[in-house]
């Protein structure tokens, strides 16, 4: 069996920017805003985009670590328009165990689609 895991690089611009001003804004973003004399509630677009850039840079560096481990383990990584598809000849349980043993499953979970129960949604069948 072949397991396919879709990995998102980032969300929609609206969702990404909302994460810098709405709800539970990370403390580091609040500190960034304070250094500009503003807050999440009043941050101008320029400060929000700066915070987003920092966040994306960090997430993409972590994703790079995941992809490097996957490649070393024999996974195939194919870019698509809005995401990546990582494939292995293992079944889903074995694939997850392999990534857990490599210490990168937590990163995979952060970039993979999650179902309503909070489980990673694996892709089935042929991936274009």
N, CA, C and O atoms as a DFTB+ gen file, in Angstrom:
512 C
 N C O
     1  1       0.840      -1.180       0.000
     2  2       0.000       0.000       0.000
     3  2       0.884       1.242       0.000
     4  3       1.965       1.235       0.589
     5  1       0.440       2.282      -0.642
     6  2       1.163       3.541      -0.696
     7  2       0.406       4.576       0.133
     8  3      -0.805       4.744      -0.011
     9  1       1.145       5.265       1.004
    10  2       0.542       6.326       1.801
    11  2       0.925       7.673       1.212
    12  3       2.084       7.899       0.865
    13  1      -0.048       8.565       1.098
    14  2       0.173       9.924       0.600
    15  2      -0.242      10.895       1.700
    16  3      -1.319      10.764       2.283
    17  1       0.610      11.855       1.974
    18  2       0.321      12.861       2.979
    19  2       0.421      14.234       2.325
    20  3       1.482      14.619       1.834
    21  1      -0.686      14.968       2.320
    22  2      -0.693      16.322       1.784
    23  2      -0.145      17.261       2.850
    24  3      -0.544      17.191       4.013
    25  1       0.763      18.131       2.454
    26  2       1.384      19.066       3.394
    27  2       1.190      20.487       2.881
    28  3       1.679      20.838       1.807
    29  1       0.484      21.292       3.645
    30  2       0.258      22.676       3.262
    31  2       1.445      23.553       3.608
    32  3       2.068      23.394       4.658
    33  1       1.749      24.474       2.722
    34  2       2.828      25.421       2.982
    35  2       2.338      26.562       3.867
    36  3       3.052      27.013       4.763
    37  1       1.116      27.024       3.611
    38  2       0.520      28.124       4.360
    39  2      -0.966      28.170       4.043
    40  3      -1.436      27.495       3.127
    41  1      -1.707      28.976       4.811
    42  2      -3.149      29.104       4.613
    43  2      -3.481      30.224       3.643
    44  3      -2.602      30.765       2.974
    45  1      -4.751      30.562       3.577
    46  2      -5.172      31.676       2.723
    47  2      -4.645      32.981       3.322
    48  3      -4.436      33.059       4.532
    49  1      -4.430      34.000       2.498
    50  2      -3.962      35.274       3.044
    51  2      -4.849      35.800       4.178
    52  3      -4.342      36.310       5.176
    53  1      -6.149      35.679       4.028
    54  2      -7.078      36.157       5.062
    55  2      -6.852      35.412       6.374
    56  3      -6.763      36.034       7.432
    57  1      -6.759      34.079       6.310
    58  2      -6.543      33.287       7.521
    59  2      -5.178      33.562       8.136
    60  3      -5.047      33.665       9.355
    61  1      -4.171      33.679       7.290
    62  2      -2.823      33.936       7.792
    63  2      -2.750      35.282       8.508
    64  3      -2.210      35.368       9.612
    65  1      -3.287      36.327       7.892
    66  2      -3.259      37.643       8.531
    67  2      -4.142      37.693       9.773
    68  3      -3.799      38.350      10.756
    69  1      -5.279      37.000       9.730
    70  2      -6.165      36.973      10.900
    71  2      -5.451      36.375      12.108
    72  3      -5.697      36.786      13.242
    73  1      -4.566      35.406      11.868
    74  2      -3.860      34.772      12.987
    75  2      -2.897      35.730      13.684
    76  3      -2.413      35.434      14.776
    77  1      -2.616      36.878      13.061
    78  2      -1.719      37.860      13.682
    79  2      -2.459      38.927      14.468
    80  3      -1.836      39.731      15.161
    81  1      -3.798      38.944      14.367
    82  2      -4.562      39.989      15.074
    83  2      -5.809      39.480      15.801
    84  3      -6.305      40.155      16.703
    85  1      -6.316      38.323      15.434
    86  2      -7.567      37.822      16.018
    87  2      -7.321      36.725      17.040
    88  3      -6.384      35.936      16.913
    89  1      -8.168      36.686      18.047
    90  2      -8.139      35.576      18.999
    91  2      -6.896      35.563      19.861
    92  3      -6.459      36.596      20.369
    93  1      -6.335      34.379      20.018
    94  2      -5.188      34.151      20.889
    95  2      -3.893      34.418      20.117
    96  3      -3.257      33.491      19.616
    97  1      -3.519      35.673      20.030
    98  2      -2.311      36.065      19.300
    99  2      -1.096      35.637      20.121
   100  3      -1.039      35.910      21.320
   101  1      -0.129      34.976      19.499
   102  2       1.074      34.551      20.239
   103  2       1.771      35.727      20.931
   104  3       1.749      36.857      20.444
   105  1       2.378      35.436      22.056
   106  2       3.043      36.472      22.848
   107  2       4.144      37.177      22.062
   108  3       4.335      38.383      22.218
   109  1       4.867      36.444      21.222
   110  2       5.952      37.073      20.471
   111  2       5.420      38.105      19.491
   112  3       6.092      39.098      19.213
   113  1       4.210      37.882      18.959
   114  2       3.610      38.864      18.054
   115  2       3.190      40.093      18.853
   116  3       3.373      41.221      18.397
   117  1       2.629      39.885      20.037
   118  2       2.269      41.016      20.903
   119  2       3.504      41.867      21.204
   120  3       3.431      43.096      21.184
   121  1       4.643      41.214      21.485
   122  2       5.883      41.964      21.761
   123  2       6.346      42.736      20.518
   124  3       6.823      43.866      20.624
   125  1       6.201      42.120      19.351
   126  2       6.552      42.806      18.113
   127  2       5.696      44.060      17.957
   128  3       6.205      45.137      17.648
   129  1       4.394      43.908      18.174
   130  2       3.497      45.056      18.069
   131  2       3.863      46.142      19.079
   132  3       3.852      47.328      18.749
   133  1       4.184      45.743      20.297
   134  2       4.569      46.715      21.328
   135  2       5.792      47.509      20.900
   136  3       5.887      48.707      21.165
   137  1       6.740      46.830      20.228
   138  2       7.941      47.537      19.775
   139  2       7.604      48.590      18.720
   140  3       8.389      49.511      18.496
   141  1       6.459      48.465      18.079
   142  2       5.996      49.443      17.097
   143  2       4.946      50.381      17.685
   144  3       4.344      51.185      16.973
   145  1       4.735      50.261      19.007
   146  2       3.790      51.146      19.676
   147  2       2.341      50.850      19.361
   148  3       1.503      51.752      19.376
   149  1       2.035      49.588      19.075
   150  2       0.661      49.215      18.741
   151  2       0.312      47.901      19.439
   152  3       1.091      47.407      20.253
   153  1      -0.831      47.345      19.131
   154  2      -1.286      46.068      19.707
   155  2      -2.017      45.283      18.626
   156  3      -2.232      45.779      17.519
   157  1      -2.393      44.060      18.958
   158  2      -3.125      43.235      17.987
   159  2      -4.436      43.898      17.577
   160  3      -4.877      43.760      16.437
   161  1      -5.054      44.616      18.509
   162  2      -6.345      45.259      18.217
   163  2      -6.208      46.450      17.274
   164  3      -7.146      46.773      16.544
   165  1      -5.039      47.109      17.283
   166  2      -4.878      48.334      16.494
   167  2      -3.740      48.258      15.478
   168  3      -3.407      49.262      14.849
   169  1      -3.147      47.091      15.312
   170  2      -1.975      46.947      14.441
   171  2      -2.295      47.339      13.004
   172  3      -3.306      46.907      12.450
   173  1      -1.431      48.162      12.399
   174  2      -1.607      48.469      10.974
   175  2      -1.227      47.253      10.130
   176  3      -0.555      46.337      10.605
   177  1      -1.660      47.261       8.898
   178  2      -1.391      46.136       8.006
   179  2       0.107      45.861       7.899
   180  3       0.518      44.703       7.819
   181  1       0.916      46.904       7.896
   182  2       2.363      46.705       7.750
   183  2       2.934      45.873       8.894
   184  3       3.771      45.000       8.663
   185  1       2.493      46.131      10.121
   186  2       2.973      45.357      11.272
   187  2       2.445      43.926      11.221
   188  3       3.162      42.989      11.572
   189  1       1.205      43.751      10.791
   190  2       0.633      42.407      10.681
   191  2       1.362      41.577       9.633
   192  3       1.610      40.389       9.840
   193  1       1.703      42.194       8.515
   194  2       2.430      41.477       7.464
   195  2       3.846      41.147       7.934
   196  3       4.369      40.083       7.606
   197  1       4.468      42.037       8.691
   198  2       5.783      41.752       9.251
   199  2       5.713      40.539      10.180
   200  3       6.555      39.645      10.101
   201  1       4.709      40.509      11.057
   202  2       4.518      39.367      11.966
   203  2       4.266      38.091      11.176
   204  3       4.804      37.033      11.504
   205  1       3.450      38.192      10.139
   206  2       3.171      37.031       9.305
   207  2       4.441      36.522       8.643
   208  3       4.653      35.311       8.576
   209  1       5.282      37.410       8.155
   210  2       6.534      37.011       7.527
   211  2       7.423      36.233       8.487
   212  3       8.030      35.232       8.106
   213  1       7.499      36.693       9.732
   214  2       8.290      35.989      10.739
   215  2       7.707      34.602      10.997
   216  3       8.441      33.618      11.086
   217  1       6.392      34.534      11.115
   218  2       5.718      33.262      11.384
   219  2       5.906      32.280      10.237
   220  3       6.211      31.109      10.463
   221  1       5.725      32.752       9.005
   222  2       5.896      31.879       7.841
   223  2       7.328      31.376       7.733
   224  3       7.557      30.204       7.435
   225  1       8.286      32.254       7.973
   226  2       9.684      31.844       7.913
   227  2       9.970      30.711       8.886
   228  3      10.641      29.742       8.532
   229  1       9.468      30.827      10.104
   230  2       9.676      29.791      11.117
   231  2       9.001      28.479      10.701
   232  3       9.612      27.412      10.768
   233  1       7.734      28.568      10.271
   234  2       7.012      27.353       9.873
   235  2       7.651      26.674       8.670
   236  3       7.728      25.446       8.625
   237  1       8.109      27.453       7.695
   238  2       8.722      26.862       6.511
   239  2      10.075      26.234       6.838
   240  3      10.450      25.235       6.224
   241  1      10.809      26.799       7.789
   242  2      12.062      26.151       8.213
   243  2      11.767      24.806       8.859
   244  3      12.478      23.834       8.606
   245  1      10.719      24.731       9.698
   246  2      10.337      23.451      10.305
   247  2       9.879      22.462       9.238
   248  3      10.219      21.281       9.303
   249  1       9.115      22.932       8.262
   250  2       8.667      22.063       7.172
   251  2       9.869      21.531       6.402
   252  3       9.871      20.372       5.986
   253  1      10.878      22.350       6.210
   254  2      12.095      21.918       5.527
   255  2      12.771      20.776       6.281
   256  3      13.276      19.838       5.664
   257  1      12.784      20.850       7.606
   258  2      13.345      19.762       8.419
   259  2      12.549      18.479       8.181
   260  3      13.129      17.411       7.984
   261  1      11.226      18.587       8.199
   262  2      10.369      17.429       7.943
   263  2      10.668      16.832       6.574
   264  3      10.865      15.622       6.456
   265  1      10.705      17.661       5.545
   266  2      10.931      17.164       4.185
   267  2      12.301      16.515       4.053
   268  3      12.440      15.499       3.373
   269  1      13.302      17.082       4.688
   270  2      14.641      16.502       4.656
   271  2      14.644      15.104       5.265
   272  3      15.251      14.185       4.715
   273  1      13.964      14.943       6.406
   274  2      13.871      13.622       7.045
   275  2      13.115      12.653       6.147
   276  3      13.529      11.505       5.980
   277  1      12.002      13.113       5.566
   278  2      11.213      12.252       4.690
   279  2      12.039      11.788       3.499
   280  3      12.027      10.608       3.148
   281  1      12.752      12.714       2.882
   282  2      13.578      12.358       1.723
   283  2      14.640      11.333       2.119
   284  3      14.898      10.386       1.377
   285  1      15.253      11.522       3.283
   286  2      16.279      10.587       3.754
   287  2      15.690       9.200       4.014
   288  3      16.393       8.193       3.923
   289  1      14.391       9.153       4.339
   290  2      13.703       7.884       4.599
   291  2      13.113       7.269       3.327
   292  3      12.474       6.218       3.386
   293  1      13.327       7.922       2.176
   294  2      12.863       7.369       0.913
   295  2      11.507       7.857       0.437
   296  3      10.980       7.339      -0.548
   297  1      10.932       8.842       1.113
   298  2       9.661       9.402       0.672
   299  2       9.879      10.199      -0.610
   300  3      10.965      10.730      -0.843
   301  1       8.849      10.277      -1.432
   302  2       8.853      11.103      -2.632
   303  2       8.039      12.357      -2.328
   304  3       6.938      12.260      -1.785
   305  1       8.558      13.518      -2.665
   306  2       7.868      14.785      -2.418
   307  2       7.556      15.433      -3.763
   308  3       8.459      15.705      -4.554
   309  1       6.277      15.677      -4.016
   310  2       5.847      16.292      -5.271
   311  2       5.133      17.613      -4.974
   312  3       4.155      17.634      -4.227
   313  1       5.613      18.707      -5.552
   314  2       4.904      19.976      -5.369
   315  2       3.663      20.031      -6.251
   316  3       3.666      19.567      -7.391
   317  1       2.605      20.611      -5.696
   318  2       1.406      20.904      -6.475
   319  2       1.184      22.411      -6.401
   320  3       2.014      23.136      -5.852
   321  1       0.099      22.871      -6.937
   322  2      -0.140      24.320      -6.991
   323  2      -0.138      24.970      -5.608
   324  3       0.500      26.007      -5.428
   325  1      -0.834      24.389      -4.624
   326  2      -0.995      25.030      -3.318
   327  2      -0.435      24.217      -2.161
   328  3      -0.516      24.643      -1.009
   329  1       0.135      23.047      -2.456
   330  2       0.632      22.197      -1.375
   331  2       1.674      21.226      -1.920
   332  3       2.053      21.289      -3.090
   333  1       2.120      20.347      -1.069
   334  2       3.049      19.286      -1.441
   335  2       2.385      17.957      -1.131
   336  3       1.553      17.876      -0.227
   337  1       2.741      16.916      -1.869
   338  2       2.282      15.571      -1.539
   339  2       3.514      14.716      -1.288
   340  3       4.380      14.564      -2.150
   341  1       3.566      14.161      -0.078
   342  2       4.659      13.267       0.303
   343  2       4.126      11.840       0.232
   344  3       3.074      11.541       0.797
   345  1       4.843      10.963      -0.455
   346  2       4.390       9.586      -0.663
   347  2       5.466       8.598      -0.223
   348  3       6.663       8.852      -0.357
   349  1       5.006       7.466       0.304
   350  2       5.889       6.390       0.713
   351  2       5.218       5.067       0.385
   352  3       3.998       5.007       0.231
   353  1       6.003       4.013       0.278
   354  2       5.462       2.682       0.014
   355  2       4.876       2.037       1.271
   356  3       4.276       0.965       1.190
   357  1       5.040       2.671       2.418
   358  2       4.492       2.143       3.667
   359  2       2.988       2.398       3.728
   360  3       2.467       3.256       3.016
   361  1       2.295       1.645       4.584
   362  2       0.894       1.986       4.808
   363  2       0.841       3.146       5.801
   364  3       1.876       3.546       6.334
   365  1      -0.340       3.688       6.054
   366  2      -0.480       4.889       6.871
   367  2       0.047       4.701       8.300
   368  3       0.705       5.589       8.841
   369  1      -0.241       3.556       8.902
   370  2       0.211       3.301      10.271
   371  2       1.733       3.229      10.318
   372  3       2.363       3.832      11.186
   373  1       2.317       2.490       9.382
   374  2       3.783       2.374       9.331
   375  2       4.439       3.727       9.021
   376  3       5.490       4.058       9.570
   377  1       3.810       4.490       8.146
   378  2       4.354       5.793       7.778
   379  2       4.363       6.725       8.989
   380  3       5.352       7.413       9.245
   381  1       3.263       6.742       9.724
   382  2       3.205       7.576      10.922
   383  2       4.251       7.124      11.938
   384  3       4.951       7.954      12.518
   385  1       4.362       5.813      12.155
   386  2       5.358       5.286      13.096
   387  2       6.770       5.681      12.670
   388  3       7.601       6.022      13.512
   389  1       7.042       5.637      11.372
   390  2       8.365       6.001      10.871
   391  2       8.664       7.472      11.163
   392  3       9.767       7.816      11.589
   393  1       7.673       8.336      10.931
   394  2       7.875       9.759      11.175
   395  2       7.977      10.068      12.667
   396  3       8.715      10.967      13.070
   397  1       7.234       9.320      13.486
   398  2       7.351       9.478      14.942
   399  2       8.752       9.093      15.397
   400  3       9.364       9.804      16.194
   401  1       9.263       7.971      14.896
   402  2      10.603       7.507      15.262
   403  2      11.676       8.501      14.818
   404  3      12.712       8.635      15.469
   405  1      11.424       9.196      13.704
   406  2      12.368      10.191      13.196
   407  2      12.226      11.533      13.913
   408  3      13.017      12.449      13.686
   409  1      11.218      11.646      14.778
   410  2      11.020      12.869      15.553
   411  2      10.374      14.014      14.807
   412  3      10.493      15.165      15.227
   413  1       9.682      13.725      13.695
   414  2       9.093      14.800      12.896
   415  2       7.575      14.687      12.715
   416  3       6.979      15.479      11.986
   417  1       6.959      13.719      13.367
   418  2       5.509      13.555      13.202
   419  2       4.752      14.803      13.650
   420  3       3.755      15.179      13.032
   421  1       5.216      15.443      14.714
   422  2       4.537      16.644      15.206
   423  2       4.541      17.742      14.139
   424  3       3.566      18.483      14.013
   425  1       5.619      17.851      13.377
   426  2       5.678      18.841      12.295
   427  2       4.718      18.441      11.176
   428  3       4.013      19.288      10.627
   429  1       4.691      17.158      10.840
   430  2       3.774      16.676       9.795
   431  2       2.329      16.993      10.168
   432  3       1.548      17.425       9.320
   433  1       1.974      16.782      11.427
   434  2       0.606      17.070      11.891
   435  2       0.254      18.548      11.734
   436  3      -0.896      18.890      11.460
   437  1       1.240      19.417      11.908
   438  2       0.994      20.859      11.798
   439  2       0.732      21.286      10.360
   440  3       0.101      22.318      10.133
   441  1       1.200      20.523       9.393
   442  2       1.061      20.902       7.985
   443  2       0.047      20.049       7.228
   444  3      -0.331      20.393       6.108
   445  1      -0.396      18.950       7.820
   446  2      -1.336      18.041       7.147
   447  2      -2.780      18.436       7.452
   448  3      -3.052      19.064       8.476
   449  1      -3.702      18.070       6.567
   450  2      -5.119      18.310       6.867
   451  2      -5.565      17.407       8.017
   452  3      -5.123      16.265       8.137
   453  1      -6.440      17.938       8.851
   454  2      -6.938      17.235      10.032
   455  2      -8.446      17.040       9.884
   456  3      -9.149      17.944       9.432
   457  1      -8.946      15.857      10.267
   458  2     -10.387      15.616      10.197
   459  2     -11.074      16.178      11.444
   460  3     -10.419      16.748      12.317
   461  1     -12.395      16.014      11.518
   462  2     -13.171      16.564      12.643
   463  2     -12.784      15.971      13.984
   464  3     -12.981      16.608      15.019
   465  1     -12.237      14.766      13.986
   466  2     -11.822      14.109      15.224
   467  2     -10.394      14.488      15.624
   468  3      -9.899      14.039      16.657
   469  1      -9.729      15.319      14.802
   470  2      -8.373      15.748      15.114
   471  2      -7.288      14.824      14.592
   472  3      -6.121      14.962      14.960
   473  1      -7.665      13.883      13.736
   474  2      -6.701      12.945      13.158
   475  2      -6.217      13.446      11.799
   476  3      -6.956      14.109      11.070
   477  1      -4.980      13.123      11.472
   478  2      -4.446      13.475      10.154
   479  2      -5.243      12.742       9.087
   480  3      -5.511      11.546       9.204
   481  1      -5.618      13.477       8.042
   482  2      -6.325      12.891       6.900
   483  2      -5.301      12.515       5.844
   484  3      -4.678      13.388       5.239
   485  1      -5.129      11.243       5.624
   486  2      -4.231      10.741       4.578
   487  2      -4.974      10.773       3.259
   488  3      -6.192      10.597       3.229
   489  1      -4.254      10.995       2.163
   490  2      -4.853      10.966       0.835
   491  2      -4.825       9.534       0.318
   492  3      -3.869       8.800       0.563
   493  1      -5.860       9.144      -0.387
   494  2      -5.953       7.782      -0.913
   495  2      -5.986       7.821      -2.434
   496  3      -6.373       8.822      -3.038
   497  1      -5.584       6.741      -3.023
   498  2      -5.634       6.624      -4.483
   499  2      -4.475       7.358      -5.147
   500  3      -3.492       7.720      -4.500
   501  1      -4.611       7.563      -6.430
   502  2      -3.564       8.236      -7.190
   503  2      -3.627       9.728      -6.933
   504  3      -4.704      10.323      -6.895
   505  1      -2.468      10.318      -6.758
   506  2      -2.362      11.752      -6.530
   507  2      -1.843      12.401      -7.805
   508  3      -0.787      12.017      -8.309
   509  1      -2.582      13.392      -8.337
   510  2      -2.131      14.040      -9.575
   511  2      -0.864      14.851      -9.358
   512  3      -0.353      15.459     -10.298
